[in-house]
Amino acid sequence: MHGPKPTTPLDQPHKQPCKMAMVWDLPLRLFHWLMVCVVTVAAITGYLSSEWWLSLHVLAGYALGYLLAFRMTWGFLGSYYSRFSSFPLRLRDVANHLFSVLRARPETHAGHNPVGAWMIVGLLTLMILLVVTGLIVLGGQENLGPFAAIISFKVGDFFEDIHEALAGALIGAICIHLLGVFVEVKFFRHPILKAMISGQKPVPENGSGKGRVGLIRGAILFFAVAGSLTFAGTKLGALPSERWRPSAFSSVYSSECGDCHVPYHPSLRLAANWQVLMAGLADHYGEDASLEEEPRLQIERYLSANDASRFDTEVAHRIGRIETKSNRMTDTPYWKKHHRKFDAEIFARQGVGSKVNCDGCHRDAAPGRFDDANILIPNEAKTNRDKTKG
Ligand code: HEC
Ligand code: HEC
């Protein structure tokens, strides 16, 4: 093959690039580097941190979702080389390219080379699946986000494994991508890393100017896409749902069961367990908490009618529906797992008093939500509010 003729299609390989020209438009480069930052944050908060960091992980996920939605539309409305239609994806292109690499005389492509183009398709697909499964887990397990109303806890739980498997696959794919860039730059001296910064690449004569698209068009498109997604997601998330509902405690319940410790949300036990507890108030964990018959029955009815089986939340599934010999939530394996790091000193701090005062750290314990974003451990080591005698 000789030097490029003016008639050579742009996505065809060329051996003697004529001049440097703009290939990667500014919106595409911004997308690329913002995505690198956001994926890094998502990976660190996903792998290395406890659920505490979930809010940051979710934020990174939303940001990635917006970026990907932009990239998908830019694949049709962006400049020539950003458009998917310019990707050399045919199997024959891939074979030719690999063959040229094996002969150590790799073809030069103005846009992506065929292997690189497939890599981009794979990376974009994996990231889209990660965002979607992440939203399913967030909606199902945490009752948050656009799918909060329509995805059940069970489905969310199931998708957590898929989300994690996809994360592993993405990290693998990123490693291959980096290896590819390294080989191109080091061995074949294709300045593709610089090109993703300056946008400039060697292109055939007729290819110049094809990558020049203004930032304004990109910005307008980005905000249009992000705005529509936010609108649709908010509408979807606000659909009426029976999974979790705000419910005020009955007043007898708060007054009779809120003296020694916080009144627990009824979704923290099953009706049968509440009934056992209400039948044994005379010896209630070493205290006499007995009540008159009328308020006792009223409370039992209230707790049974709003028990763990009526809420599709993480805490109702993992703590409320789990039976323990002692009939304590704090003896469930899930509770123990999440609180094993804390010693008596932390539970005794001002504002907590005891491990049974969930609202000392969970600011949304009363409505039965226990969202990760609402955990706040008081950090003063004072122990003056000893609410619980037990
Ligand atoms: C006289 C004080 C008192 C009253 C009134 C009282 N409790 Fe308790 N309750 C306790 C003590 C003490 C414990 C054990 C606390 C500990 O282990 O630190 C406890 C523990 C519990 C637990 C188990 C907490 C865990 O560890 O998982 C539940 C559930 C519970 N109470 C429900 C109720 C309900 C429902 C009422 C109202 C009918 C009520 N309590 C009224 C003193 C009281
Ligand atoms: C001393 C503060 C403190 C007290 C008291 C406390 N928690 Fe927690 N809880 C935490 C912290 C911190 C975490 C997050 C730890 C983690 O995820 O590893 C947590 C995690 C949880 C989670 C998991 C949340 C999620 O989505 O991952 C649940 C459910 C929970 N607590 C329920 C309770 C209940 C019920 C009580 C009362 C019986 C309680 N906690 C008392 C501090 C506390």
Tab-separated table of C-alpha atoms and ligand atoms in Angstrom:
chain	number	residue	atom	x	y	z
A	1	MET	CA	0.000	0.000	0.000
A	2	HIS	CA	1.285	3.426	-0.879
A	3	GLY	CA	0.592	6.900	0.344
A	4	PRO	CA	-3.006	7.821	0.872
A	5	LYS	CA	-4.910	9.070	-2.106
A	6	PRO	CA	-7.565	11.679	-1.570
A	7	THR	CA	-10.175	8.993	-2.244
A	8	THR	CA	-9.093	6.691	0.591
A	9	PRO	CA	-11.950	6.316	3.082
A	10	LEU	CA	-10.928	7.907	6.358
A	11	ASP	CA	-11.264	4.820	8.490
A	12	GLN	CA	-8.967	2.837	6.220
A	13	PRO	CA	-5.402	2.229	7.314
A	14	HIS	CA	-2.707	4.451	5.845
A	15	LYS	CA	1.057	4.065	5.893
A	16	GLN	CA	2.315	7.549	5.311
A	17	PRO	CA	0.371	10.085	7.267
A	18	CYS	CA	0.635	13.464	5.697
A	19	LYS	CA	0.000	15.856	8.518
A	20	MET	CA	-1.111	16.281	12.080
A	21	ALA	CA	-4.764	17.171	12.405
A	22	MET	CA	-7.514	17.279	14.980
A	23	VAL	CA	-8.968	13.795	15.395
A	24	TRP	CA	-10.407	13.586	18.923
A	25	ASP	CA	-12.745	16.493	19.460
A	26	LEU	CA	-12.647	18.347	22.775
A	27	PRO	CA	-15.944	16.950	24.152
A	28	LEU	CA	-14.684	13.415	23.494
A	29	ARG	CA	-11.380	14.084	25.261
A	30	LEU	CA	-13.176	15.645	28.219
A	31	PHE	CA	-15.453	12.622	28.329
A	32	HIS	CA	-12.460	10.296	28.308
A	33	TRP	CA	-10.566	11.910	31.177
A	34	LEU	CA	-13.627	12.611	33.321
A	35	MET	CA	-14.577	8.969	32.886
A	36	VAL	CA	-11.101	7.928	34.046
A	37	CYS	CA	-11.543	9.991	37.256
A	38	VAL	CA	-15.075	8.806	37.926
A	39	VAL	CA	-14.291	5.117	37.341
A	40	THR	CA	-11.278	5.412	39.657
A	41	VAL	CA	-13.444	6.873	42.429
A	42	ALA	CA	-16.118	4.218	41.858
A	43	ALA	CA	-13.550	1.404	41.989
A	44	ILE	CA	-11.859	2.665	45.145
A	45	THR	CA	-15.123	3.275	47.007
A	46	GLY	CA	-16.529	-0.011	45.715
A	47	TYR	CA	-13.621	-2.273	46.587
A	48	LEU	CA	-11.706	-0.747	49.425
A	49	SER	CA	-14.298	0.877	51.616
A	50	SER	CA	-17.114	-0.317	53.791
A	51	GLU	CA	-20.698	0.443	52.908
A	52	TRP	CA	-20.148	3.788	54.552
A	53	TRP	CA	-18.722	5.102	51.348
A	54	LEU	CA	-21.752	4.037	49.442
A	55	SER	CA	-22.895	7.635	48.907
A	56	LEU	CA	-19.665	8.530	47.144
A	57	HIS	CA	-19.761	5.298	45.147
A	58	VAL	CA	-23.326	6.058	44.077
A	59	LEU	CA	-22.395	9.624	43.151
A	60	ALA	CA	-19.563	8.325	40.965
A	61	GLY	CA	-22.010	5.853	39.422
A	62	TYR	CA	-24.501	8.589	38.550
A	63	ALA	CA	-21.707	10.703	37.067
A	64	LEU	CA	-20.555	7.745	34.981
A	65	GLY	CA	-24.136	7.177	33.848
A	66	TYR	CA	-24.416	10.764	32.593
A	67	LEU	CA	-21.037	10.544	30.880
A	68	LEU	CA	-21.948	7.288	29.150
A	69	ALA	CA	-25.325	8.610	28.043
A	70	PHE	CA	-23.465	11.561	26.543
A	71	ARG	CA	-20.951	9.266	24.831
A	72	MET	CA	-23.720	7.157	23.305
A	73	THR	CA	-25.409	10.202	21.753
A	74	TRP	CA	-22.027	11.667	20.781
A	75	GLY	CA	-21.485	8.417	18.885
A	76	PHE	CA	-24.152	9.675	16.490
A	77	LEU	CA	-23.900	13.451	16.771
A	78	GLY	CA	-20.205	13.994	17.462
A	79	SER	CA	-17.412	14.677	15.011
A	80	TYR	CA	-16.391	12.121	12.396
A	81	TYR	CA	-13.999	10.003	14.453
A	82	SER	CA	-16.239	10.008	17.531
A	83	ARG	CA	-19.116	8.536	15.570
A	84	PHE	CA	-19.611	4.790	15.872
A	85	SER	CA	-20.192	4.616	12.130
A	86	SER	CA	-16.504	5.451	11.614
A	87	PHE	CA	-15.327	2.532	13.795
A	88	PRO	CA	-13.592	-0.131	11.687
A	89	LEU	CA	-15.360	-3.077	13.306
A	90	ARG	CA	-15.464	-5.607	10.467
A	91	LEU	CA	-13.794	-8.911	11.205
A	92	ARG	CA	-11.611	-8.515	8.132
A	93	ASP	CA	-10.283	-5.199	9.448
A	94	VAL	CA	-9.427	-6.840	12.746
A	95	ALA	CA	-7.641	-9.738	11.035
A	96	ASN	CA	-5.680	-7.378	8.776
A	97	HIS	CA	-4.689	-5.247	11.715
A	98	LEU	CA	-3.546	-8.174	13.845
A	99	PHE	CA	-1.616	-9.534	10.894
A	100	SER	CA	0.172	-6.208	10.399
A	101	VAL	CA	1.013	-6.126	14.110
A	102	LEU	CA	2.465	-9.644	13.899
A	103	ARG	CA	4.693	-8.498	11.065
A	104	ALA	CA	5.744	-5.634	13.336
A	105	ARG	CA	4.505	-3.145	10.761
A	106	PRO	CA	1.215	-2.089	12.266
A	107	GLU	CA	-1.159	-0.067	10.157
A	108	THR	CA	-1.749	3.508	11.163
A	109	HIS	CA	-5.381	4.555	11.543
A	110	ALA	CA	-6.540	8.108	11.853
A	111	GLY	CA	-9.286	7.145	14.319
A	112	HIS	CA	-9.339	3.931	16.312
A	113	ASN	CA	-7.619	0.903	14.876
A	114	PRO	CA	-9.929	-2.142	14.573
A	115	VAL	CA	-8.718	-3.815	17.758
A	116	GLY	CA	-8.912	-0.528	19.640
A	117	ALA	CA	-12.411	0.086	18.291
A	118	TRP	CA	-13.607	-3.275	19.624
A	119	MET	CA	-11.938	-2.483	22.919
A	120	ILE	CA	-13.952	0.751	23.128
A	121	VAL	CA	-17.168	-1.115	22.324
A	122	GLY	CA	-16.361	-3.638	25.067
A	123	LEU	CA	-15.444	-0.989	27.644
A	124	LEU	CA	-18.552	1.103	26.930
A	125	THR	CA	-20.796	-1.990	27.106
A	126	LEU	CA	-19.281	-3.117	30.412
A	127	MET	CA	-19.635	0.348	31.938
A	128	ILE	CA	-23.254	0.703	30.805
A	129	LEU	CA	-24.063	-2.692	32.342
A	130	LEU	CA	-22.266	-1.649	35.539
A	131	VAL	CA	-24.320	1.517	35.858
A	132	VAL	CA	-27.596	-0.300	35.168
A	133	THR	CA	-26.906	-3.169	37.586
A	134	GLY	CA	-25.653	-0.649	40.158
A	135	LEU	CA	-28.966	1.200	39.943
A	136	ILE	CA	-30.830	-2.108	40.326
A	137	VAL	CA	-28.852	-2.969	43.472
A	138	LEU	CA	-29.315	0.559	44.840
A	139	GLY	CA	-33.059	0.453	44.232
A	140	GLY	CA	-33.582	-3.094	45.494
A	141	GLN	CA	-31.307	-3.144	48.529
A	142	GLU	CA	-31.287	0.453	49.638
A	143	ASN	CA	-34.671	1.684	48.389
A	144	LEU	CA	-32.906	4.582	46.690
A	145	GLY	CA	-32.564	5.930	43.159
A	146	PRO	CA	-34.733	5.566	40.043
A	147	PHE	CA	-35.549	1.887	40.652
A	148	ALA	CA	-36.448	2.256	44.362
A	149	ALA	CA	-40.135	1.750	43.712
A	150	ILE	CA	-40.021	-1.012	41.121
A	151	ILE	CA	-37.175	-3.405	42.008
A	152	SER	CA	-37.659	-5.779	44.949
A	153	PHE	CA	-35.041	-6.445	47.600
A	154	LYS	CA	-34.561	-10.021	46.304
A	155	VAL	CA	-33.857	-8.851	42.751
A	156	GLY	CA	-31.501	-6.129	43.999
A	157	ASP	CA	-29.666	-8.669	46.099
A	158	PHE	CA	-29.303	-11.032	43.156
A	159	PHE	CA	-27.877	-8.286	40.958
A	160	GLU	CA	-25.204	-7.426	43.518
A	161	ASP	CA	-23.235	-10.511	42.457
A	162	ILE	CA	-23.626	-9.621	38.793
A	163	HIS	CA	-22.531	-6.034	39.505
A	164	GLU	CA	-19.399	-7.329	41.228
A	165	ALA	CA	-18.603	-9.780	38.422
A	166	LEU	CA	-18.941	-6.947	35.885
A	167	ALA	CA	-16.631	-4.760	37.981
A	168	GLY	CA	-14.003	-7.505	37.835
A	169	ALA	CA	-14.472	-7.799	34.078
A	170	LEU	CA	-14.126	-4.025	33.630
A	171	ILE	CA	-10.884	-3.943	35.573
A	172	GLY	CA	-9.568	-6.768	33.406
A	173	ALA	CA	-10.631	-4.900	30.261
A	174	ILE	CA	-9.001	-1.674	31.487
A	175	CYS	CA	-5.728	-3.560	32.026
A	176	ILE	CA	-5.852	-4.883	28.466
A	177	HIS	CA	-6.658	-1.385	27.202
A	178	LEU	CA	-3.659	0.079	29.073
A	179	LEU	CA	-1.437	-2.697	27.768
A	180	GLY	CA	-2.622	-1.917	24.239
A	181	VAL	CA	-1.832	1.780	24.684
A	182	PHE	CA	1.582	0.906	26.102
A	183	VAL	CA	2.429	-1.347	23.142
A	184	GLU	CA	1.248	1.253	20.620
A	185	VAL	CA	3.245	4.045	22.229
A	186	LYS	CA	6.405	2.156	23.214
A	187	PHE	CA	6.862	-0.321	20.394
A	188	PHE	CA	5.048	1.189	17.451
A	189	ARG	CA	5.643	4.835	18.315
A	190	HIS	CA	2.067	5.855	17.677
A	191	PRO	CA	1.523	8.940	19.825
A	192	ILE	CA	-1.981	7.866	20.838
A	193	LEU	CA	-1.698	8.958	24.460
A	194	LYS	CA	-0.697	12.483	23.430
A	195	ALA	CA	-3.544	12.397	20.921
A	196	MET	CA	-6.065	11.835	23.721
A	197	ILE	CA	-4.747	15.025	25.341
A	198	SER	CA	-4.183	17.388	22.409
A	199	GLY	CA	-6.627	15.726	20.041
A	200	GLN	CA	-3.959	15.808	17.279
A	201	LYS	CA	-3.013	12.724	15.282
A	202	PRO	CA	-1.314	12.057	11.949
A	203	VAL	CA	-4.060	11.677	9.361
A	204	PRO	CA	-4.275	11.341	5.585
A	205	GLU	CA	-4.712	14.519	3.604
A	206	ASN	CA	-8.470	14.249	3.256
A	207	GLY	CA	-8.988	13.562	6.944
A	208	SER	CA	-8.010	16.915	8.350
A	209	GLY	CA	-10.647	19.023	9.996
A	210	LYS	CA	-12.927	16.062	10.623
A	211	GLY	CA	-12.388	16.140	14.363
A	212	ARG	CA	-13.155	19.778	14.864
A	213	VAL	CA	-16.402	20.129	16.755
A	214	GLY	CA	-16.951	22.863	19.266
A	215	LEU	CA	-17.283	22.490	22.991
A	216	ILE	CA	-20.622	24.281	22.870
A	217	ARG	CA	-22.319	21.532	20.900
A	218	GLY	CA	-20.934	18.943	23.323
A	219	ALA	CA	-22.000	20.917	26.382
A	220	ILE	CA	-25.533	21.485	25.077
A	221	LEU	CA	-25.871	17.786	24.284
A	222	PHE	CA	-24.469	16.758	27.661
A	223	PHE	CA	-26.879	18.913	29.639
A	224	ALA	CA	-29.828	17.894	27.465
A	225	VAL	CA	-29.055	14.208	28.008
A	226	ALA	CA	-28.316	14.600	31.731
A	227	GLY	CA	-31.443	16.700	32.232
A	228	SER	CA	-33.755	14.203	30.545
A	229	LEU	CA	-32.221	11.287	32.464
A	230	THR	CA	-32.592	13.123	35.774
A	231	PHE	CA	-36.200	13.988	34.964
A	232	ALA	CA	-37.106	10.417	33.982
A	233	GLY	CA	-35.177	8.899	36.925
A	234	THR	CA	-36.832	11.182	39.459
A	235	LYS	CA	-40.312	10.409	38.093
A	236	LEU	CA	-39.583	6.674	38.128
A	237	GLY	CA	-38.146	6.715	41.652
A	238	ALA	CA	-41.160	8.594	42.969
A	239	LEU	CA	-43.723	6.050	41.735
A	240	PRO	CA	-46.027	4.914	44.529
A	241	SER	CA	-44.593	1.817	46.169
A	242	GLU	CA	-45.462	-0.563	48.971
A	243	ARG	CA	-41.825	-1.457	49.614
A	244	TRP	CA	-41.267	1.151	52.288
A	245	ARG	CA	-43.663	3.740	53.625
A	246	PRO	CA	-43.301	6.444	56.198
A	247	SER	CA	-45.382	5.552	59.230
A	248	ALA	CA	-45.727	7.429	62.471
A	249	PHE	CA	-45.409	5.363	65.655
A	250	SER	CA	-48.678	4.949	67.514
A	251	SER	CA	-48.573	7.199	70.549
A	252	VAL	CA	-49.029	4.421	73.127
A	253	TYR	CA	-46.157	2.609	71.528
A	254	SER	CA	-43.754	5.561	71.727
A	255	SER	CA	-44.714	6.346	75.279
A	256	GLU	CA	-44.686	2.786	76.669
A	257	CYS	CA	-41.743	1.375	74.716
A	258	GLY	CA	-39.626	4.483	74.407
A	259	ASP	CA	-38.691	4.989	78.039
A	260	CYS	CA	-35.696	2.733	78.500
A	261	HIS	CA	-34.500	2.555	74.891
A	262	VAL	CA	-35.679	3.939	71.545
A	263	PRO	CA	-39.004	2.638	70.297
A	264	TYR	CA	-37.979	0.228	67.549
A	265	HIS	CA	-39.378	0.376	64.062
A	266	PRO	CA	-41.941	-2.463	63.770
A	267	SER	CA	-40.135	-3.806	60.665
A	268	LEU	CA	-37.276	-4.963	62.913
A	269	ARG	CA	-39.163	-8.120	64.009
A	270	LEU	CA	-41.794	-10.494	62.618
A	271	ALA	CA	-45.302	-10.454	64.094
A	272	ALA	CA	-44.765	-13.825	65.816
A	273	ASN	CA	-41.628	-12.509	67.539
A	274	TRP	CA	-43.323	-9.283	68.618
A	275	GLN	CA	-46.081	-11.410	70.123
A	276	VAL	CA	-43.606	-13.524	72.101
A	277	LEU	CA	-41.919	-10.348	73.329
A	278	MET	CA	-45.198	-8.700	74.291
A	279	ALA	CA	-46.237	-11.824	76.210
A	280	GLY	CA	-43.091	-11.777	78.338
A	281	LEU	CA	-42.838	-8.131	79.411
A	282	ALA	CA	-42.732	-9.024	83.100
A	283	ASP	CA	-39.246	-10.352	82.560
A	284	HIS	CA	-37.982	-8.204	79.699
A	285	TYR	CA	-34.228	-8.713	79.461
A	286	GLY	CA	-33.992	-8.495	83.220
A	287	GLU	CA	-36.409	-5.546	83.541
A	288	ASP	CA	-40.047	-5.466	84.515
A	289	ALA	CA	-41.717	-3.746	81.566
A	290	SER	CA	-45.205	-5.094	82.163
A	291	LEU	CA	-48.222	-3.125	80.957
A	292	GLU	CA	-51.969	-3.001	81.469
A	293	GLU	CA	-53.890	-5.328	79.179
A	294	GLU	CA	-55.411	-2.569	76.977
A	295	PRO	CA	-52.194	-0.732	75.975
A	296	ARG	CA	-50.397	-4.073	75.718
A	297	LEU	CA	-52.898	-5.359	73.149
A	298	GLN	CA	-52.921	-2.052	71.298
A	299	ILE	CA	-49.129	-2.114	70.969
A	300	GLU	CA	-49.112	-5.764	69.933
A	301	ARG	CA	-51.664	-5.034	67.198
A	302	TYR	CA	-49.670	-2.034	65.954
A	303	LEU	CA	-46.380	-3.964	65.849
A	304	SER	CA	-47.923	-7.040	64.182
A	305	ALA	CA	-49.707	-4.992	61.539
A	306	ASN	CA	-46.447	-3.271	60.508
A	307	ASP	CA	-43.995	-6.123	61.013
A	308	ALA	CA	-40.942	-7.105	58.929
A	309	SER	CA	-43.070	-8.999	56.396
A	310	ARG	CA	-44.791	-5.721	55.380
A	311	PHE	CA	-41.548	-3.916	54.466
A	312	ASP	CA	-39.288	-4.728	51.533
A	313	THR	CA	-36.162	-3.095	52.955
A	314	GLU	CA	-32.674	-4.370	53.654
A	315	VAL	CA	-33.111	-4.067	57.396
A	316	ALA	CA	-36.475	-5.914	57.341
A	317	HIS	CA	-34.939	-8.763	55.329
A	318	ARG	CA	-31.581	-9.043	57.014
A	319	ILE	CA	-32.558	-8.308	60.609
A	320	GLY	CA	-36.349	-8.145	60.968
A	321	ARG	CA	-37.131	-11.484	59.343
A	322	ILE	CA	-34.279	-13.353	61.026
A	323	GLU	CA	-35.263	-15.237	64.174
A	324	THR	CA	-32.896	-15.381	67.113
A	325	LYS	CA	-33.164	-17.439	70.298
A	326	SER	CA	-32.951	-14.316	72.422
A	327	ASN	CA	-35.480	-12.507	70.198
A	328	ARG	CA	-32.922	-9.682	69.881
A	329	MET	CA	-32.111	-7.873	66.640
A	330	THR	CA	-28.620	-7.395	67.989
A	331	ASP	CA	-28.086	-11.179	67.921
A	332	THR	CA	-28.698	-11.532	64.175
A	333	PRO	CA	-25.559	-12.381	62.181
A	334	TYR	CA	-26.075	-9.326	59.949
A	335	TRP	CA	-26.227	-6.922	62.894
A	336	LYS	CA	-23.156	-8.508	64.453
A	337	LYS	CA	-21.227	-8.358	61.199
A	338	HIS	CA	-21.837	-4.637	60.758
A	339	HIS	CA	-21.167	-3.666	64.361
A	340	ARG	CA	-18.323	-5.999	65.343
A	341	LYS	CA	-15.790	-3.181	65.027
A	342	PHE	CA	-17.425	-1.280	67.867
A	343	ASP	CA	-16.526	-1.864	71.466
A	344	ALA	CA	-18.469	-1.028	74.597
A	345	GLU	CA	-16.805	2.393	74.749
A	346	ILE	CA	-18.367	3.502	71.471
A	347	PHE	CA	-21.795	2.258	72.447
A	348	ALA	CA	-21.487	4.054	75.767
A	349	ARG	CA	-20.723	7.426	74.167
A	350	GLN	CA	-22.875	10.431	74.715
A	351	GLY	CA	-25.897	10.296	72.483
A	352	VAL	CA	-25.845	6.510	72.209
A	353	GLY	CA	-25.781	4.978	75.676
A	354	SER	CA	-26.088	1.367	74.561
A	355	LYS	CA	-26.018	-0.771	71.445
A	356	VAL	CA	-29.809	-1.045	71.590
A	357	ASN	CA	-30.194	2.692	70.980
A	358	CYS	CA	-29.991	2.439	67.228
A	359	ASP	CA	-30.844	6.123	66.784
A	360	GLY	CA	-27.670	7.148	68.621
A	361	CYS	CA	-25.851	6.463	65.333
A	362	HIS	CA	-28.591	5.878	62.755
A	363	ARG	CA	-30.337	9.191	62.334
A	364	ASP	CA	-33.049	7.501	60.293
A	365	ALA	CA	-33.722	4.577	62.643
A	366	ALA	CA	-37.173	5.882	63.585
A	367	PRO	CA	-38.640	5.587	60.066
A	368	GLY	CA	-36.964	2.169	59.699
A	369	ARG	CA	-34.605	3.082	56.873
A	370	PHE	CA	-31.063	2.701	58.192
A	371	ASP	CA	-29.518	4.280	55.068
A	372	ASP	CA	-25.740	4.265	54.980
A	373	ALA	CA	-25.703	7.999	54.345
A	374	ASN	CA	-27.458	8.610	57.653
A	375	ILE	CA	-24.990	6.964	59.995
A	376	LEU	CA	-23.214	9.306	62.378
A	377	ILE	CA	-21.198	7.999	65.294
A	378	PRO	CA	-20.931	10.618	68.042
A	379	ASN	CA	-17.207	11.103	68.506
A	380	GLU	CA	-17.145	12.464	72.012
A	381	ALA	CA	-16.153	9.811	74.506
A	382	LYS	CA	-18.500	11.056	77.188
A	383	THR	CA	-20.872	8.637	78.796
A	384	ASN	CA	-23.241	10.862	80.700
A	385	ARG	CA	-26.493	9.885	79.010
A	386	ASP	CA	-26.911	6.344	80.269
A	387	LYS	CA	-30.340	5.827	78.810
A	388	THR	CA	-30.371	2.083	79.213
A	389	LYS	CA	-29.905	0.409	82.512
A	390	GLY	CA	-29.330	-3.073	81.034
B	1	HEC	C1	-38.176	-0.743	81.922
B	1	HEC	C2	-37.383	-0.494	80.760
B	1	HEC	C3	-37.881	-1.068	79.432
B	1	HEC	C4	-39.113	-0.901	78.870
B	1	HEC	C5	-40.312	-0.098	79.375
B	1	HEC	C6	-39.040	-1.624	77.594
B	1	HEC	N1	-37.813	-2.192	77.418
B	1	HEC	FE1	-37.203	-3.249	75.813
B	1	HEC	N2	-35.390	-3.547	76.706
B	1	HEC	C7	-35.025	-3.084	77.940
B	1	HEC	C8	-33.675	-3.515	78.233
B	1	HEC	C9	-32.898	-3.219	79.496
B	1	HEC	C10	-33.235	-4.259	77.109
B	1	HEC	C11	-31.872	-4.904	76.919
B	1	HEC	C12	-30.884	-3.790	76.567
B	1	HEC	C13	-29.457	-4.212	76.409
B	1	HEC	O1	-29.163	-5.377	76.160
B	1	HEC	O2	-28.605	-3.305	76.488
B	1	HEC	C14	-34.341	-4.252	76.158
B	1	HEC	C15	-34.298	-4.852	74.920
B	1	HEC	C16	-35.335	-4.855	74.027
B	1	HEC	C17	-35.269	-5.491	72.718
B	1	HEC	C18	-34.091	-6.242	72.141
B	1	HEC	C19	-32.990	-5.289	71.692
B	1	HEC	C20	-31.848	-6.018	71.055
B	1	HEC	O3	-30.799	-6.182	71.700
B	1	HEC	O4	-31.984	-6.424	69.899
B	1	HEC	C21	-36.479	-5.290	72.129
B	1	HEC	C22	-36.888	-5.738	70.738
B	1	HEC	C23	-37.295	-4.532	73.055
B	1	HEC	N3	-36.556	-4.277	74.172
B	1	HEC	C24	-38.586	-4.137	72.787
B	1	HEC	C25	-39.382	-3.449	73.720
B	1	HEC	C26	-40.765	-3.130	73.506
B	1	HEC	C27	-41.581	-3.492	72.276
B	1	HEC	C28	-41.181	-2.452	74.583
B	1	HEC	C29	-42.584	-1.926	74.861
B	1	HEC	C30	-43.576	-2.923	75.074
B	1	HEC	C31	-40.062	-2.334	75.494
B	1	HEC	N4	-38.985	-2.965	74.930
B	1	HEC	C32	-40.105	-1.689	76.703
B	1	HEC	C33	-35.777	-2.298	78.770
B	1	HEC	C34	-37.080	-1.891	78.542
B	2	HEC	C1	-22.414	3.037	67.848
B	2	HEC	C2	-23.212	3.399	66.737
B	2	HEC	C3	-24.274	2.398	66.227
B	2	HEC	C4	-25.340	1.892	66.921
B	2	HEC	C5	-25.757	2.167	68.346
B	2	HEC	C6	-26.048	1.042	65.982
B	2	HEC	N1	-25.408	1.059	64.768
B	2	HEC	FE1	-26.015	0.089	63.077
B	2	HEC	N2	-24.334	0.689	62.118
B	2	HEC	C7	-23.407	1.543	62.630
B	2	HEC	C8	-22.364	1.737	61.652
B	2	HEC	C9	-21.149	2.622	61.802
B	2	HEC	C10	-22.705	0.938	60.533
B	2	HEC	C11	-21.922	0.761	59.228
B	2	HEC	C12	-20.903	-0.319	59.444
B	2	HEC	C13	-20.615	-1.100	58.191
B	2	HEC	O1	-21.331	-0.963	57.218
B	2	HEC	O2	-19.687	-1.900	58.245
B	2	HEC	C14	-23.959	0.311	60.857
B	2	HEC	C15	-24.643	-0.524	59.994
B	2	HEC	C16	-25.940	-0.978	60.216
B	2	HEC	C17	-26.748	-1.634	59.238
B	2	HEC	C18	-26.341	-1.934	57.841
B	2	HEC	C19	-26.716	-0.787	56.968
B	2	HEC	C20	-26.415	-1.033	55.534
B	2	HEC	O3	-27.202	-0.637	54.690
B	2	HEC	O4	-25.366	-1.600	55.264
B	2	HEC	C21	-27.956	-1.918	59.836
B	2	HEC	C22	-29.144	-2.565	59.195
B	2	HEC	C23	-27.875	-1.441	61.197
B	2	HEC	N3	-26.636	-0.863	61.390
B	2	HEC	C24	-28.883	-1.555	62.118
B	2	HEC	C25	-28.765	-1.161	63.460
B	2	HEC	C26	-29.788	-1.434	64.456
B	2	HEC	C27	-31.086	-2.137	64.197
B	2	HEC	C28	-29.316	-0.897	65.616
B	2	HEC	C29	-29.979	-0.904	66.984
B	2	HEC	C30	-30.336	-2.195	67.517
B	2	HEC	C31	-28.001	-0.308	65.335
B	2	HEC	N4	-27.709	-0.504	64.011
B	2	HEC	C32	-27.208	0.338	66.289
B	2	HEC	C33	-23.421	2.145	63.877
B	2	HEC	C34	-24.317	1.866	64.887
